[in-house]
XYZ file of C-alpha atoms in Angstrom:
331
model
C 41.502 26.729 47.754
C 40.555 27.838 44.198
C 39.894 24.260 43.255
C 37.858 23.641 46.376
C 35.786 26.713 45.762
C 35.239 25.670 42.066
C 34.105 22.170 43.290
C 31.833 23.727 45.830
C 30.331 26.024 43.131
C 29.639 22.988 40.913
C 27.788 21.246 43.757
C 25.661 24.303 44.561
C 24.960 24.782 40.819
C 23.796 21.112 40.780
C 21.511 21.796 43.683
C 19.982 24.715 41.758
C 19.714 22.896 38.478
C 18.380 19.477 39.725
C 16.300 20.659 42.698
C 13.157 18.860 41.315
C 12.535 15.729 39.364
C 11.655 17.719 36.122
C 14.394 20.247 36.417
C 11.873 23.007 37.303
C 12.123 25.206 40.426
C 9.361 23.351 42.142
C 7.272 24.689 45.044
C 8.119 27.810 46.923
C 9.046 25.653 49.960
C 11.355 23.469 47.979
C 12.940 26.473 46.408
C 13.511 28.003 49.893
C 15.036 24.700 51.152
C 17.475 24.522 48.231
C 18.432 28.130 48.789
C 19.163 27.409 52.414
C 21.318 24.477 51.417
C 23.167 26.539 48.764
C 23.926 29.354 51.414
C 24.761 27.002 54.313
C 26.703 24.314 52.437
C 29.970 26.319 52.201
C 29.959 26.522 56.011
C 29.440 22.786 56.384
C 32.287 21.228 54.397
C 33.934 19.493 55.886
C 31.347 19.061 58.761
C 32.672 19.825 62.223
C 29.410 19.361 64.205
C 25.885 17.752 64.016
C 24.140 20.655 62.333
C 26.788 20.864 59.549
C 26.391 17.120 59.137
C 22.699 17.489 58.733
C 23.257 20.151 55.989
C 25.560 17.594 54.215
C 23.076 14.799 54.608
C 20.278 16.977 53.206
C 22.513 18.010 50.238
C 23.281 14.300 49.635
C 19.509 13.463 49.850
C 18.585 16.287 47.361
C 21.217 15.119 44.880
C 20.309 11.503 45.303
C 16.663 12.135 44.832
C 17.402 14.250 41.736
C 19.601 11.560 40.385
C 16.907 8.866 40.844
C 14.299 11.214 39.344
C 16.614 11.735 36.334
C 17.172 8.011 35.943
C 13.404 7.512 35.982
C 12.939 10.353 33.467
C 15.600 8.820 31.191
C 13.715 5.469 31.351
C 10.382 7.155 30.653
C 12.026 9.138 27.724
C 13.464 5.952 26.261
C 10.102 4.261 26.472
C 8.447 7.353 24.915
C 11.018 7.238 22.156
C 10.299 3.466 21.608
C 6.643 4.244 21.442
C 7.318 7.035 18.856
C 9.308 4.604 16.795
C 6.465 2.137 16.875
C 3.988 4.938 15.856
C 6.317 5.876 13.009
C 6.354 2.224 11.839
C 2.598 2.000 12.206
C 2.226 5.259 10.105
C 4.626 3.964 7.476
C 2.750 0.678 7.257
C -0.528 2.591 6.944
C 1.054 4.792 4.297
C 2.247 1.816 2.352
C -1.298 0.283 2.420
C -2.824 3.656 1.329
C -0.235 3.826 -1.585
C -1.071 0.188 -2.500
C -4.761 1.105 -2.495
C -4.153 4.070 -4.778
C -2.135 1.776 -7.193
C -4.991 -0.794 -7.202
C -7.532 1.978 -7.795
C -5.511 3.292 -10.648
C -5.303 -0.246 -12.055
C -8.978 -0.609 -11.707
C -9.684 2.770 -13.456
C -7.291 1.908 -16.224
C -8.970 -1.545 -16.728
C -12.495 -0.089 -16.709
C -11.430 2.641 -19.102
C -10.274 0.055 -21.577
C -13.378 -1.911 -20.955
C -15.571 1.134 -21.687
C -13.646 1.702 -24.946
C -14.035 -1.950 -25.861
C -17.758 -2.079 -25.177
C -18.194 1.237 -26.992
C -16.691 -0.331 -30.059
C -18.804 -3.476 -29.598
C -22.005 -1.388 -29.231
C -21.146 0.498 -32.559
C -20.600 -2.857 -34.291
C -23.761 -4.373 -32.838
C -25.767 -1.341 -34.035
C -24.501 -1.879 -37.513
C -25.344 -5.445 -37.402
C -28.911 -4.609 -36.185
C -29.371 -2.129 -38.906
C -28.272 -4.828 -41.418
C -30.741 -7.293 -39.802
C -33.529 -4.759 -40.096
C -32.612 -4.133 -43.735
C -32.645 -7.930 -44.418
C -35.901 -8.686 -42.711
C -37.743 -5.620 -43.862
C -38.908 -7.233 -47.206
C -40.399 -10.273 -45.472
C -42.065 -8.227 -42.852
C -43.409 -5.757 -45.313
C -44.697 -8.709 -47.497
C -46.482 -10.096 -44.421
C -48.013 -6.747 -43.672
C -49.190 -6.483 -47.330
C -50.721 -9.924 -47.237
C -52.465 -9.180 -43.960
C -53.812 -5.879 -45.560
C -55.062 -7.847 -48.588
C -56.751 -10.398 -46.391
C -58.416 -7.660 -44.301
C -59.590 -5.858 -47.464
C -60.973 -9.028 -49.007
C -62.790 -9.928 -45.747
C -64.255 -6.547 -45.488
C -65.503 -6.673 -49.132
C -67.141 -10.066 -48.512
C -69.064 -8.563 -45.570
C -69.918 -5.380 -47.537
C -72.377 -7.394 -49.695
C -74.560 -8.067 -46.700
C -74.084 -4.576 -45.466
C -74.908 -3.034 -48.981
C -71.715 -0.956 -48.838
C -71.355 -0.247 -52.560
C -68.374 2.123 -52.092
C -66.190 -0.409 -50.194
C -67.094 -3.262 -52.471
C -66.525 -1.137 -55.545
C -63.125 -0.097 -54.412
C -62.188 -3.675 -53.671
C -63.396 -4.823 -57.146
C -61.393 -2.022 -58.829
C -58.300 -3.108 -57.045
C -58.800 -6.648 -58.156
C -59.200 -5.541 -61.788
C -62.858 -6.542 -62.195
C -64.547 -5.923 -65.537
C -66.435 -2.722 -66.087
C -69.811 -4.346 -66.603
C -69.404 -5.961 -63.194
C -68.359 -2.751 -61.587
C -71.383 -0.988 -63.079
C -73.880 -3.611 -62.036
C -72.750 -4.062 -58.371
C -74.103 -0.786 -56.985
C -77.542 -1.403 -58.626
C -77.681 -5.016 -57.468
C -76.779 -3.991 -53.887
C -79.614 -1.459 -53.740
C -82.282 -3.592 -55.702
C -85.282 -4.580 -53.659
C -86.311 -7.242 -54.353
C -83.239 -8.557 -56.117
C -83.643 -10.258 -59.519
C -81.868 -13.267 -60.708
C -79.353 -11.057 -62.483
C -78.711 -9.052 -59.288
C -78.054 -12.243 -57.502
C -75.577 -13.460 -60.142
C -73.826 -10.054 -59.937
C -73.396 -10.236 -56.212
C -72.440 -13.883 -56.226
C -69.602 -13.060 -58.686
C -68.368 -10.178 -56.470
C -68.563 -12.562 -53.413
C -66.607 -15.216 -55.311
C -63.843 -12.609 -56.156
C -63.681 -11.565 -52.531
C -63.600 -15.028 -51.145
C -61.069 -16.090 -53.663
C -58.755 -13.159 -52.626
C -59.258 -14.244 -48.953
C -58.153 -17.798 -49.875
C -55.217 -16.632 -51.847
C -54.023 -14.223 -49.030
C -54.388 -16.903 -46.404
C -52.516 -19.375 -48.571
C -49.623 -16.899 -49.176
C -49.467 -16.054 -45.506
C -49.376 -19.784 -44.585
C -46.656 -20.368 -47.164
C -44.538 -17.439 -45.890
C -45.204 -18.259 -42.270
C -41.841 -19.981 -41.611
C -39.792 -17.311 -43.376
C -41.734 -14.630 -41.497
C -41.196 -16.299 -38.167
C -37.489 -16.761 -38.760
C -37.148 -13.058 -39.894
C -39.115 -11.894 -36.728
C -36.994 -14.075 -34.518
C -33.798 -12.815 -36.025
C -34.975 -9.284 -35.535
C -35.979 -9.861 -31.973
C -32.717 -11.573 -31.266
C -30.824 -8.713 -32.780
C -32.871 -6.202 -30.682
C -32.188 -8.280 -27.482
C -28.491 -8.547 -28.234
C -28.310 -4.825 -28.873
C -29.977 -4.029 -25.500
C -27.630 -6.423 -23.718
C -24.554 -4.613 -25.306
C -26.058 -1.265 -24.380
C -26.523 -2.366 -20.772
C -23.048 -3.791 -20.538
C -21.659 -0.421 -21.671
C -23.792 1.472 -19.218
C -22.639 -0.860 -16.365
C -18.974 -0.357 -17.309
C -19.467 3.496 -17.420
C -21.091 3.355 -13.981
C -18.342 1.227 -12.587
C -15.764 3.563 -14.121
C -17.377 6.554 -12.467
C -17.407 4.753 -9.121
C -13.803 3.622 -9.541
C -12.698 7.220 -10.255
C -14.366 8.360 -7.017
C -12.636 5.539 -5.240
C -9.319 6.614 -6.679
C -9.861 10.264 -5.558
C -10.696 9.022 -2.047
C -7.704 6.620 -1.912
C -5.499 9.524 -3.160
C -6.627 11.780 -0.246
C -6.081 8.952 2.306
C -2.594 8.364 0.901
C -1.802 12.072 1.166
C -3.004 12.167 4.751
C -1.060 9.037 5.605
C 2.164 10.789 4.197
C 1.485 13.821 6.318
C 0.950 11.603 9.388
C 4.280 9.814 8.744
C 6.151 13.240 8.492
C 4.554 14.363 11.712
C 5.364 11.306 13.640
C 8.908 11.241 12.299
C 9.305 14.832 13.700
C 7.902 13.709 17.039
C 10.318 10.615 17.078
C 13.371 12.882 16.394
C 12.420 15.163 19.226
C 11.874 12.241 21.519
C 15.083 10.571 20.277
C 17.133 13.566 21.568
C 15.514 13.592 25.006
C 17.225 10.607 26.610
C 20.668 11.933 25.541
C 19.893 15.382 26.990
C 18.730 13.780 30.268
C 21.825 11.491 30.357
C 24.044 14.627 30.117
C 22.266 16.195 33.034
C 22.551 12.860 34.845
C 26.287 12.860 34.247
C 26.704 16.351 35.627
C 24.669 15.401 38.628
C 26.756 12.246 39.297
C 29.815 14.429 38.885
C 28.456 16.822 41.468
C 27.782 13.969 43.960
C 31.363 12.856 43.474
C 32.639 16.417 44.085
C 30.572 16.614 47.237
C 32.172 13.496 48.586
C 35.454 14.786 47.616
C 34.693 18.104 49.598
C 33.857 16.101 52.554
C 37.273 14.643 52.765
C 39.330 16.623 55.323
C 41.902 18.610 53.393
C 43.767 21.767 54.143
C 42.081 23.553 51.235
C 38.628 22.597 52.374
C 39.311 23.853 55.819
C 39.802 27.291 54.427
C 36.465 27.492 52.900
C 34.349 30.028 54.794
C 32.489 33.226 54.551
C 34.789 34.562 51.832
C 34.132 31.449 49.657
C 30.499 32.020 50.183
C 30.712 35.610 49.025
C 32.789 34.421 46.062
C 30.200 31.805 44.991
C 27.313 34.244 45.319
C 29.167 36.745 43.157
């Protein structure tokens, strides 16, 4: 009798535990129906008439429905676990990609840092070369400027005769080392009206000196033209090369700043990816345990079904189950 009562208690406990598909108490009506089966089942095993048989059949149906629901839940849980495993794999793949992006960004920053250092050195060297070029071409360019100034002064002196500018012409003649008698006669000749033959000779000599200086300056400019052109071209080339090196360094620095920003962004993405992996692994572990827990419930339910069928077999012990057994189970 004790064994039979224990088996009956196990079946009733299964009715209470597996009354609904999700293991919850379900609706009020379902709860009331299970309570009725729990209370009436002890009086119906083994069944002696139709009403008792209906109670047994209802108990079987509840247990079978619960078993089918558990089997479906196990399948769903297994699928959910498989999906969680895939999500972990996807997150790990994304994390690997993010880590690779960080490594590539670091390599890019390192390469550009080296490039900036190299181009900074190149710029310093190019500036030194440019200074040397300026130093080498300066005498030529200064000589050209001096010749052009001489030519301008001589041309202005030649015009000053017609303009009666004694100061300008006098300064020019002094610079040319003219004799004192000529220097003294020029202002008077310029202002004479009308001009005498002597005045004309004085101004003619002054004009000759100015024209001769123009010719000399033009000749020297022509003679130095090739050297000057070469020096100017060399200087322009040096300036252009210097600008190119400066621009290259500026570009490298801009690229380096951009790459550092990209590295910071990639690092954040990688950090988020690792957090995502950890979160999905936690979900996967939780979902991995669910099927096993449900299988244990299914095993207990199947055992309860087997116990019910055992109780339905007419035995001497089962025939003694009655009100006393009911009171024992409720207690």
